[in-house]
Amino acid sequence: MSEDRRRKRGPQARAARNDHALLEAARDVIAAEGAHASVSAIAARAGVGIGSLYRRYASKDALFQHLAVISLDQHLHAAEEGLEHDDPWDGLAHYVTSAISFGTAVLNPIAGTVDITDEMADKNTRSDRAVEELVRRAHDAGVLRPDVTAVDIALLIEQLSRSPLTEQLGYQGRADLNAAACNARSRIVAIALDGLRTGAPHALPGQPPGYELFTERWARPER
Amino acid sequence: MSEDRRRKRGPQARAARNDHALLEAARDVIAAEGAHASVSAIAARAGVGIGSLYRRYASKDALFQHLAVISLDQHLHAAEEGLEHDDPWDGLAHYVTSAISFGTAVLNPIAGTVDITDEMADKNTRSDRAVEELVRRAHDAGVLRPDVTAVDIALLIEQLSRSPLTEQLGYQGRADLNAAACNARSRIVAIALDGLRTGAPHALPGQPPGYELFTERWARPER
DNA sequence: ATAACCCGGAGCAATTCGCTCCGCAAACGC
DNA sequence: GCGTTTGCGGAGCGAATTGCTCCGGGTTAT
């Protein structure tokens, strides 16, 4: 086990890697289970003991708080990156796919457990503004269907960010299933994006998924 | 409280209504929280005591089992109804919207807790076949984009069936929020359907949603 | 009024939770 | 080489939550 952790030397490097793994694990588990996610599940998914978790974060709430700050940052960053694209559609699509891929999903589930600082509220406002600007640009360019609003897009992102349990199960030593889930999700996102867009459909990414993503215990006849 | 329950007379009528409310509540709560949903949450959402729940179902597992059977029936029924439409697109769209609206979402979360009878596996096979037929018809008619498979659609349905917590919160005496959530969801479904379809976008249903669906505690500046 | 019926929720044992604490292994100074 | 330091993992604690039982109270029919 420690073999994997020694690619960079020193205890500090391992600590940093653990910290990152913890945040990512927390994001995934919360996206799948909501705010009820247990610390032991998060630690297990990160491949870390709960002791290590509590050395870095004073409490579960502190972890969630930190996660909320980070997610808010990522969200704002994705929106601003979108505005940097010259092409209005590319900008909007970049924002939507980014927001879905790192879990904007965590923000709403844990919104009740963290306390929102002024700085966080400010970032939230700024990203809302940026998204509205992205939408306006796309509307003006005629590439986004005119009856879709920024709120529609926000809700779509929230809906598509929630992980089905499949991904969680797939993680435990089943990298193949995890990859299949990523592929399937990217196709769904592409479908939704084409639903937002005016004009002809755009080719779907990846390979068509098979039935393996559905719970195996749910007996599906071989075909 | 009992005033509301006496629209139809007699204890049997009330019992039947309770039973229906229980199943619907279980469906909603599971769609929002997964298989970890607690019986007390289900009973509370149905507006009945836990005693009444346990008079009708021997255990939590029994309730889940019954719910799985019913959902499987509804799912198969929706697919077969879709095949009865003459228009291939209408048939597919009917299936997708139906499957999303009553929670096909419950099936996968609870697949591990129920035991699957031969009859259930058979129904599952039949609905898979029916969906594939729906997809084939739509492909042949050229109304469904050719790179979308039946599995893509199944995964899309699963993703869109999962309820955000908003709806759960909205339920508790906030009919307005619940209606807003339904409206917002129907728009998202319509967007996804347009992403599946070839040709020009189809008008979105309902009214553009506002930000009220996001957790209120997540401070959004009034605009 | 009496009997039959069903509903709701307090309360029980068991499980799960967030969290603390301590024994252990790896890196460092000598 | 050996002690020191540092961070790790997980057994185990009390508290909270869980699935479930059981009984007092209210409603309907007679």
Coordinates of C-alpha atoms (C1' of nucleotides) in Angstrom, one line a residue:
Chain A
M1 CA 0.0 0.0 0.0
S2 CA 2.7 2.5 1.0
E3 CA 4.5 1.6 -2.2
D4 CA 2.0 3.7 -4.1
R5 CA 2.4 6.6 -1.8
R6 CA 6.1 6.9 -2.2
R7 CA 6.3 8.2 -5.7
K8 CA 7.2 11.5 -4.2
R9 CA 9.3 11.4 -1.1
G10 CA 8.7 12.7 2.3
P11 CA 5.8 12.7 4.7
Q12 CA 4.6 16.2 3.6
A13 CA 4.1 14.9 0.0
R14 CA 2.1 12.0 1.3
A15 CA 0.0 14.3 3.4
A16 CA -0.7 16.6 0.5
R17 CA -1.7 13.6 -1.6
N18 CA -4.0 12.3 1.2
D19 CA -5.6 15.7 1.5
H20 CA -6.4 15.9 -2.2
A21 CA -7.7 12.3 -2.2
L22 CA -9.9 13.1 0.8
L23 CA -11.5 16.1 -0.9
E24 CA -12.1 14.1 -4.1
A25 CA -13.5 11.2 -2.2
A26 CA -15.8 13.5 -0.2
R27 CA -17.0 15.1 -3.4
D28 CA -17.8 11.7 -5.0
V29 CA -19.5 10.2 -1.9
I30 CA -21.6 13.3 -1.3
A31 CA -22.6 13.4 -5.0
A32 CA -23.8 9.8 -4.6
E33 CA -25.3 9.8 -1.1
G34 CA -26.0 13.4 -0.3
A35 CA -25.2 15.2 2.9
H36 CA -25.8 12.0 5.0
A37 CA -22.5 10.6 3.7
S38 CA -20.5 9.2 6.6
V39 CA -16.9 10.2 7.3
S40 CA -15.9 6.5 7.4
A41 CA -17.2 6.1 3.8
I42 CA -15.3 9.1 2.7
A43 CA -12.1 8.0 4.4
A44 CA -12.5 4.5 3.0
R45 CA -13.0 5.8 -0.5
A46 CA -10.0 8.0 -0.2
G47 CA -8.0 5.0 0.9
V48 CA -7.1 6.7 4.2
G49 CA -7.8 6.0 7.8
I50 CA -10.3 8.1 9.7
G51 CA -7.5 9.2 12.0
S52 CA -5.8 10.9 9.1
L53 CA -9.0 12.6 8.1
Y54 CA -9.4 14.1 11.6
R55 CA -5.9 15.3 11.8
R56 CA -6.5 17.5 8.9
Y57 CA -10.1 18.6 9.6
A58 CA -11.4 19.3 13.0
S59 CA -14.8 17.8 12.3
K60 CA -17.1 16.6 9.5
D61 CA -18.6 20.0 9.3
A62 CA -15.1 21.5 8.8
L63 CA -14.4 19.1 5.9
F64 CA -17.7 20.0 4.3
Q65 CA -17.1 23.7 4.8
H66 CA -13.7 23.4 3.0
L67 CA -15.2 21.3 0.3
A68 CA -17.9 23.9 -0.3
V69 CA -15.4 26.7 -0.6
I70 CA -13.3 24.7 -3.1
S71 CA -16.4 23.7 -5.1
L72 CA -17.6 27.3 -5.2
D73 CA -14.1 28.3 -6.5
Q74 CA -14.1 25.6 -9.2
H75 CA -17.6 26.6 -10.2
L76 CA -16.8 30.3 -10.6
H77 CA -13.5 29.4 -12.3
A78 CA -15.3 27.2 -14.9
A79 CA -17.8 30.0 -15.7
E80 CA -15.0 32.6 -16.1
E81 CA -13.1 30.2 -18.3
G82 CA -16.2 29.9 -20.4
L83 CA -16.3 33.6 -20.9
E84 CA -12.8 33.5 -22.2
H85 CA -13.8 31.4 -25.2
D86 CA -14.3 33.5 -28.3
D87 CA -17.1 31.2 -29.5
P88 CA -20.2 31.7 -27.4
W89 CA -21.3 28.0 -27.7
D90 CA -17.9 26.6 -26.9
G91 CA -17.8 28.8 -23.8
L92 CA -21.2 27.7 -22.6
A93 CA -20.5 24.1 -23.3
H94 CA -17.2 24.3 -21.5
Y95 CA -18.9 25.7 -18.4
V96 CA -21.6 23.1 -18.4
T97 CA -19.3 20.1 -18.9
S98 CA -16.9 21.4 -16.3
A99 CA -19.6 22.1 -13.7
I100 CA -21.0 18.6 -14.2
S101 CA -17.7 16.8 -14.1
F102 CA -16.3 18.2 -10.8
G103 CA -19.4 17.9 -8.7
T104 CA -21.3 21.1 -8.6
A105 CA -23.6 18.4 -7.2
V106 CA -22.0 18.7 -3.8
L107 CA -23.0 22.3 -3.4
N108 CA -26.7 22.0 -2.9
P109 CA -26.7 18.9 -0.7
I110 CA -24.4 20.4 1.8
A111 CA -25.7 23.9 1.6
G112 CA -27.6 23.4 4.8
T113 CA -24.6 22.2 6.9
V114 CA -22.0 24.7 6.0
D115 CA -22.2 28.3 7.0
I116 CA -22.0 30.7 4.2
T117 CA -19.4 33.5 4.6
D118 CA -19.8 36.8 2.8
E119 CA -17.0 35.8 0.6
M120 CA -18.8 32.6 -0.5
A121 CA -22.0 34.5 -1.1
D122 CA -20.0 36.9 -3.2
K123 CA -18.5 34.2 -5.3
N124 CA -21.9 32.7 -5.7
T125 CA -23.2 35.9 -7.0
R126 CA -20.3 36.4 -9.4
S127 CA -20.7 32.9 -10.9
D128 CA -24.4 33.5 -11.3
R129 CA -23.6 36.7 -13.2
A130 CA -21.0 35.0 -15.3
V131 CA -23.4 32.2 -16.2
E132 CA -26.0 34.7 -17.2
E133 CA -23.5 36.4 -19.4
L134 CA -22.6 33.1 -21.0
V135 CA -26.3 32.5 -21.7
R136 CA -26.8 36.0 -23.0
R137 CA -23.9 35.7 -25.4
A138 CA -25.1 32.3 -26.7
H139 CA -28.6 33.7 -27.1
D140 CA -27.4 36.7 -29.0
A141 CA -25.3 34.5 -31.3
G142 CA -28.4 32.4 -31.9
V143 CA -26.7 29.1 -30.9
L144 CA -28.7 28.6 -27.8
R145 CA -32.4 27.9 -28.1
P146 CA -34.2 31.1 -27.1
D147 CA -36.6 29.5 -24.6
V148 CA -33.9 28.2 -22.3
T149 CA -32.9 30.3 -19.4
A150 CA -29.9 30.4 -17.1
V151 CA -32.0 28.7 -14.4
D152 CA -32.9 25.9 -16.7
I153 CA -29.2 25.3 -17.2
A154 CA -28.4 25.5 -13.5
L155 CA -31.1 22.9 -12.8
L156 CA -29.9 20.7 -15.7
I157 CA -26.4 20.8 -14.3
E158 CA -27.6 19.9 -10.8
Q159 CA -29.6 17.0 -12.2
L160 CA -26.8 15.6 -14.3
S161 CA -24.2 16.0 -11.5
R162 CA -25.8 13.5 -9.2
S163 CA -23.9 10.2 -9.4
P164 CA -25.8 7.0 -9.6
L165 CA -24.7 4.4 -7.2
T166 CA -23.1 2.5 -10.0
E167 CA -20.1 4.7 -10.0
Q168 CA -19.6 4.3 -6.3
L169 CA -19.7 0.5 -6.5
G170 CA -17.6 0.6 -9.6
Y171 CA -14.8 2.4 -7.8
Q172 CA -14.0 -0.4 -5.4
G173 CA -11.3 -2.1 -7.5
R174 CA -13.3 -2.0 -10.7
A175 CA -11.6 0.6 -12.9
D176 CA -13.3 -0.8 -16.0
L177 CA -16.8 0.0 -14.6
N178 CA -15.7 3.4 -13.6
A179 CA -14.4 4.2 -17.0
A180 CA -17.6 2.8 -18.6
A181 CA -19.6 5.1 -16.3
C182 CA -17.6 8.1 -17.3
N183 CA -18.1 7.3 -21.0
A184 CA -21.8 6.8 -20.5
R185 CA -22.1 10.1 -18.6
S186 CA -20.2 12.1 -21.2
R187 CA -22.7 10.8 -23.8
I188 CA -25.6 11.8 -21.7
V189 CA -24.1 15.3 -21.2
A190 CA -23.6 15.6 -25.0
I191 CA -27.2 14.6 -25.6
A192 CA -28.4 17.3 -23.1
L193 CA -26.1 19.9 -24.8
D194 CA -27.6 19.1 -28.1
G195 CA -31.0 19.6 -26.6
L196 CA -29.9 23.1 -25.5
R197 CA -28.4 24.0 -28.8
T198 CA -30.0 25.1 -32.1
G199 CA -29.3 23.3 -35.3
A200 CA -28.3 19.8 -36.1
P201 CA -27.1 17.2 -33.5
H202 CA -23.5 16.9 -32.8
A203 CA -21.8 13.5 -32.7
L204 CA -21.8 11.7 -29.4
P205 CA -18.4 11.0 -27.7
G206 CA -17.1 7.6 -26.7
Q207 CA -18.5 4.2 -27.4
P208 CA -22.1 3.1 -27.0
P209 CA -22.5 1.8 -23.4
G210 CA -23.6 -1.8 -22.6
Y211 CA -25.9 -3.0 -19.8
E212 CA -23.0 -3.6 -17.5
L213 CA -23.5 -0.4 -15.7
F214 CA -26.8 -1.6 -14.2
T215 CA -26.6 -3.4 -10.9
E216 CA -25.4 -6.9 -11.6
R217 CA -27.7 -8.3 -8.9
W218 CA -30.5 -7.0 -11.0
A219 CA -30.6 -10.0 -13.2
R220 CA -30.4 -9.1 -16.8
P221 CA -30.5 -12.0 -19.3
E222 CA -27.5 -12.3 -21.4
R223 CA -28.1 -11.3 -24.9
Chain B
M1 CA -56.3 16.0 9.9
S2 CA -58.9 13.3 9.7
E3 CA -61.1 15.8 7.9
D4 CA -59.0 15.4 4.8
R5 CA -59.2 11.7 4.9
R6 CA -63.0 11.4 5.0
R7 CA -63.8 12.4 1.5
K8 CA -64.6 8.8 0.9
R9 CA -66.3 7.1 3.8
G10 CA -65.3 4.1 5.7
P11 CA -62.1 2.7 7.2
Q12 CA -61.4 0.6 4.1
A13 CA -61.3 3.6 1.9
R14 CA -58.9 5.3 4.2
A15 CA -56.7 2.3 4.4
A16 CA -56.6 2.1 0.6
R17 CA -55.7 5.7 0.4
N18 CA -53.0 5.3 3.0
D19 CA -51.6 2.3 1.1
H20 CA -51.3 4.3 -2.0
A21 CA -49.8 7.3 -0.2
L22 CA -47.3 5.0 1.3
L23 CA -46.1 3.6 -2.0
E24 CA -45.9 7.0 -3.5
A25 CA -44.0 8.4 -0.5
A26 CA -41.6 5.5 -0.6
R27 CA -41.0 6.0 -4.2
D28 CA -40.2 9.7 -3.7
V29 CA -38.0 9.3 -0.7
I30 CA -36.0 6.5 -2.3
A31 CA -35.6 8.5 -5.4
A32 CA -34.2 11.3 -3.3
E33 CA -32.1 9.4 -0.7
G34 CA -31.5 6.0 -2.2
A35 CA -32.0 2.7 -0.4
H36 CA -30.9 4.2 2.9
A37 CA -34.2 5.9 3.2
S38 CA -35.7 5.4 6.6
V39 CA -39.2 4.0 7.3
S40 CA -40.0 7.0 9.5
A41 CA -39.1 9.4 6.7
I42 CA -41.4 7.4 4.3
A43 CA -44.2 7.3 6.8
A44 CA -43.9 11.0 7.6
R45 CA -43.9 11.9 3.9
A46 CA -47.0 9.8 3.4
G47 CA -48.7 11.5 6.3
V48 CA -49.3 8.3 8.3
G49 CA -47.9 6.8 11.5
I50 CA -45.2 4.1 11.3
G51 CA -47.8 1.9 13.0
S52 CA -49.9 2.0 9.9
L53 CA -47.0 1.2 7.7
Y54 CA -46.2 -1.9 9.7
R55 CA -49.8 -3.1 9.7
R56 CA -49.6 -3.3 5.9
Y57 CA -46.1 -4.4 5.4
A58 CA -44.3 -7.0 7.5
S59 CA -40.9 -5.2 7.3
K60 CA -39.1 -2.5 5.4
D61 CA -37.8 -5.1 3.0
A62 CA -41.4 -6.2 2.3
L63 CA -42.4 -2.7 1.4
F64 CA -39.4 -2.3 -0.9
Q65 CA -40.2 -5.7 -2.5
H66 CA -43.7 -4.6 -3.2
L67 CA -42.5 -1.3 -4.5
A68 CA -40.1 -3.0 -6.8
V69 CA -42.8 -5.2 -8.2
I70 CA -45.1 -2.2 -8.8
S71 CA -42.4 -0.1 -10.4
L72 CA -41.4 -2.9 -12.7
D73 CA -45.1 -3.2 -13.7
Q74 CA -45.4 0.5 -14.4
H75 CA -42.2 0.5 -16.3
L76 CA -43.2 -2.4 -18.6
H77 CA -46.6 -0.8 -19.0
A78 CA -45.2 2.5 -20.1
A79 CA -43.0 0.7 -22.7
E80 CA -45.9 -1.2 -24.1
E81 CA -48.1 1.9 -24.2
G82 CA -45.3 3.5 -26.2
L83 CA -45.5 0.7 -28.7
E84 CA -49.2 1.3 -29.2
H85 CA -48.6 4.8 -30.5
D86 CA -48.6 4.9 -34.3
D87 CA -46.0 7.6 -34.4
P88 CA -42.6 6.2 -33.5
W89 CA -41.4 9.4 -31.9
D90 CA -44.6 9.9 -29.8
G91 CA -44.3 6.4 -28.6
L92 CA -40.7 6.7 -27.5
A93 CA -41.3 10.1 -25.9
H94 CA -44.3 8.7 -24.0
Y95 CA -42.2 5.9 -22.6
V96 CA -39.3 8.2 -21.6
T97 CA -41.5 10.8 -19.9
S98 CA -43.6 8.1 -18.1
A99 CA -40.5 6.2 -16.9
I100 CA -39.1 9.4 -15.5
S101 CA -42.2 10.7 -13.9
F102 CA -43.0 7.6 -11.8
G103 CA -39.7 6.8 -10.4
T104 CA -37.9 4.2 -12.4
A105 CA -35.3 5.7 -10.2
V106 CA -36.3 3.4 -7.4
L107 CA -35.5 0.3 -9.2
N108 CA -31.7 0.5 -9.2
P109 CA -31.2 1.8 -5.7
I110 CA -33.2 -1.0 -4.1
A111 CA -32.1 -3.7 -6.5
G112 CA -29.7 -5.0 -3.9
T113 CA -32.3 -5.3 -1.1
V114 CA -35.1 -7.1 -2.8
D115 CA -35.0 -10.6 -4.1
I116 CA -35.8 -10.9 -7.7
T117 CA -38.4 -13.5 -8.6
D118 CA -38.4 -15.2 -11.9
E119 CA -41.6 -13.3 -12.7
M120 CA -39.8 -10.0 -12.1
A121 CA -36.8 -11.0 -14.2
D122 CA -39.2 -11.9 -16.9
K123 CA -40.9 -8.6 -16.8
N124 CA -37.5 -6.9 -16.8
T125 CA -36.6 -8.8 -20.0
R126 CA -39.9 -8.0 -21.6
S127 CA -39.6 -4.3 -20.9
D128 CA -36.0 -4.2 -22.2
R129 CA -37.2 -5.9 -25.4
A130 CA -40.1 -3.4 -25.7
V131 CA -37.7 -0.4 -25.3
E132 CA -35.4 -1.8 -27.9
E133 CA -38.3 -2.1 -30.2
L134 CA -39.3 1.5 -29.5
V135 CA -35.7 2.5 -30.3
R136 CA -35.6 0.5 -33.5
R137 CA -38.9 1.9 -34.8
A138 CA -37.6 5.5 -34.1
H139 CA -34.3 4.8 -35.8
D140 CA -36.1 3.3 -38.8
A141 CA -38.4 6.3 -39.0
G142 CA -35.3 8.6 -38.8
V143 CA -36.7 10.6 -35.9
L144 CA -34.1 9.4 -33.3
R145 CA -30.5 10.3 -33.9
P146 CA -28.8 7.2 -35.1
D147 CA -25.9 7.2 -32.6
V148 CA -28.1 6.9 -29.6
T149 CA -28.7 3.3 -28.3
A150 CA -31.4 1.9 -26.0
V151 CA -28.8 1.8 -23.2
D152 CA -28.1 5.5 -23.6
I153 CA -31.8 6.1 -23.1
A154 CA -32.0 3.8 -20.1
L155 CA -29.1 5.6 -18.4
L156 CA -30.6 9.0 -19.3
I157 CA -33.9 7.9 -17.7
E158 CA -32.1 6.8 -14.6
Q159 CA -30.1 10.0 -14.3
L160 CA -33.2 12.2 -14.8
S161 CA -35.3 10.2 -12.4
R162 CA -33.2 11.0 -9.4
S163 CA -34.9 13.7 -7.4
P164 CA -32.9 16.6 -6.1
L165 CA -33.5 17.3 -2.4
T166 CA -35.4 20.3 -3.3
E167 CA -38.5 18.4 -4.1
Q168 CA -38.3 16.6 -0.8
L169 CA -38.1 19.9 1.1
G170 CA -40.7 21.4 -1.1
Y171 CA -43.2 18.8 -0.2
Q172 CA -43.5 19.7 3.5
G173 CA -46.4 22.1 3.2
R174 CA -45.0 24.0 0.2
A175 CA -47.1 23.0 -2.7
D176 CA -45.9 26.0 -4.7
L177 CA -42.3 24.8 -4.6
N178 CA -43.3 21.3 -5.5
A179 CA -45.2 22.6 -8.5
A180 CA -42.2 24.7 -9.5
A181 CA -40.0 21.6 -9.3
C182 CA -42.4 19.6 -11.5
N183 CA -42.4 22.4 -14.1
A184 CA -38.6 22.7 -14.0
R185 CA -38.2 19.0 -14.4
S186 CA -40.6 18.8 -17.3
R187 CA -38.5 21.4 -19.1
I188 CA -35.3 19.5 -18.5
V189 CA -36.9 16.3 -19.8
A190 CA -38.1 18.2 -22.9
I191 CA -34.5 19.5 -23.4
A192 CA -33.1 16.0 -23.1
L193 CA -35.8 14.7 -25.5
D194 CA -34.8 17.3 -28.1
G195 CA -31.3 16.2 -27.7
L196 CA -32.3 12.7 -28.6
R197 CA -34.4 13.7 -31.6
T198 CA -33.4 14.7 -35.1
G199 CA -34.5 18.0 -36.5
A200 CA -35.5 21.3 -35.0
P201 CA -36.0 21.9 -31.3
H202 CA -39.5 21.6 -29.9
A203 CA -41.0 24.3 -27.6
L204 CA -40.4 23.8 -23.9
P205 CA -43.4 23.2 -21.7
G206 CA -44.3 25.4 -18.7
Q207 CA -42.9 28.6 -17.5
P208 CA -39.2 29.4 -17.1
P209 CA -38.2 28.6 -13.6
G210 CA -36.8 31.0 -11.1
Y211 CA -34.0 30.6 -8.5
E212 CA -36.5 29.6 -5.8
L213 CA -35.8 26.0 -6.3
F214 CA -32.3 26.2 -4.9
T215 CA -31.9 25.8 -1.2
E216 CA -33.0 29.0 0.4
R217 CA -30.2 28.7 3.0
W218 CA -27.9 29.0 0.1
A219 CA -28.0 32.8 0.1
R220 CA -28.9 34.0 -3.4
P221 CA -29.0 37.8 -3.7
E222 CA -32.3 39.1 -4.8
R223 CA -32.3 40.3 -8.3
Chain C
dA1 C1' -73.9 2.3 24.8
dT2 C1' -71.2 -1.5 23.2
dA3 C1' -68.1 -3.8 20.2
dA4 C1' -64.9 -4.0 16.4
dC5 C1' -61.6 -1.8 14.0
dC6 C1' -57.7 0.9 12.9
dC7 C1' -54.6 4.7 13.5
dG8 C1' -50.6 7.2 15.6
dG9 C1' -46.4 7.5 18.0
dA10 C1' -43.8 6.6 22.5
dG11 C1' -40.3 3.4 23.4
dC12 C1' -37.1 -0.8 22.8
dA13 C1' -32.9 -3.2 21.2
dA14 C1' -29.7 -3.0 17.7
dT15 C1' -27.0 -0.7 14.6
dT16 C1' -24.5 3.2 12.8
dC17 C1' -22.6 7.6 13.6
dG18 C1' -19.0 11.2 14.6
dC19 C1' -15.0 11.3 17.0
dT20 C1' -10.8 10.2 20.4
dC21 C1' -6.9 7.8 21.4
dC22 C1' -3.0 5.0 21.2
dG23 C1' 0.2 1.5 19.1
dC24 C1' 3.0 1.3 15.0
dA25 C1' 5.9 2.2 11.0
dA26 C1' 8.6 5.3 8.2
dA27 C1' 12.0 9.4 7.8
dC28 C1' 15.5 12.1 10.2
dG29 C1' 19.7 13.5 13.2
dC30 C1' 23.6 11.7 15.3
Chain D
dG1 C1' 23.6 1.6 14.4
dC2 C1' 19.8 3.9 17.7
dG3 C1' 16.7 7.2 19.7
dT4 C1' 13.5 10.9 18.2
dT5 C1' 10.0 12.8 15.7
dT6 C1' 6.2 12.7 12.7
dG7 C1' 2.2 11.1 10.7
dC8 C1' -0.7 6.9 10.0
dG9 C1' -4.5 3.5 10.7
dG10 C1' -8.2 1.6 13.1
dA11 C1' -10.2 -0.3 17.6
dG12 C1' -13.5 1.6 20.6
dC13 C1' -16.2 5.3 23.0
dG14 C1' -20.8 7.6 23.9
dA15 C1' -24.5 9.6 21.2
dA16 C1' -27.7 9.5 17.7
dT17 C1' -30.5 6.9 14.5
dT18 C1' -32.4 2.8 12.9
dG19 C1' -36.1 -0.9 12.2
dC20 C1' -39.7 -2.5 14.7
dT21 C1' -43.3 -3.5 18.7
dC22 C1' -47.2 -2.4 21.3
dC23 C1' -50.8 -0.1 23.4
dG24 C1' -53.9 3.9 24.4
dG25 C1' -57.2 6.7 21.9
dG26 C1' -60.5 7.8 18.3
dT27 C1' -63.8 6.4 14.6
dT28 C1' -67.4 3.6 12.5
dA29 C1' -71.1 0.2 12.7
dT30 C1' -74.6 -1.9 15.4

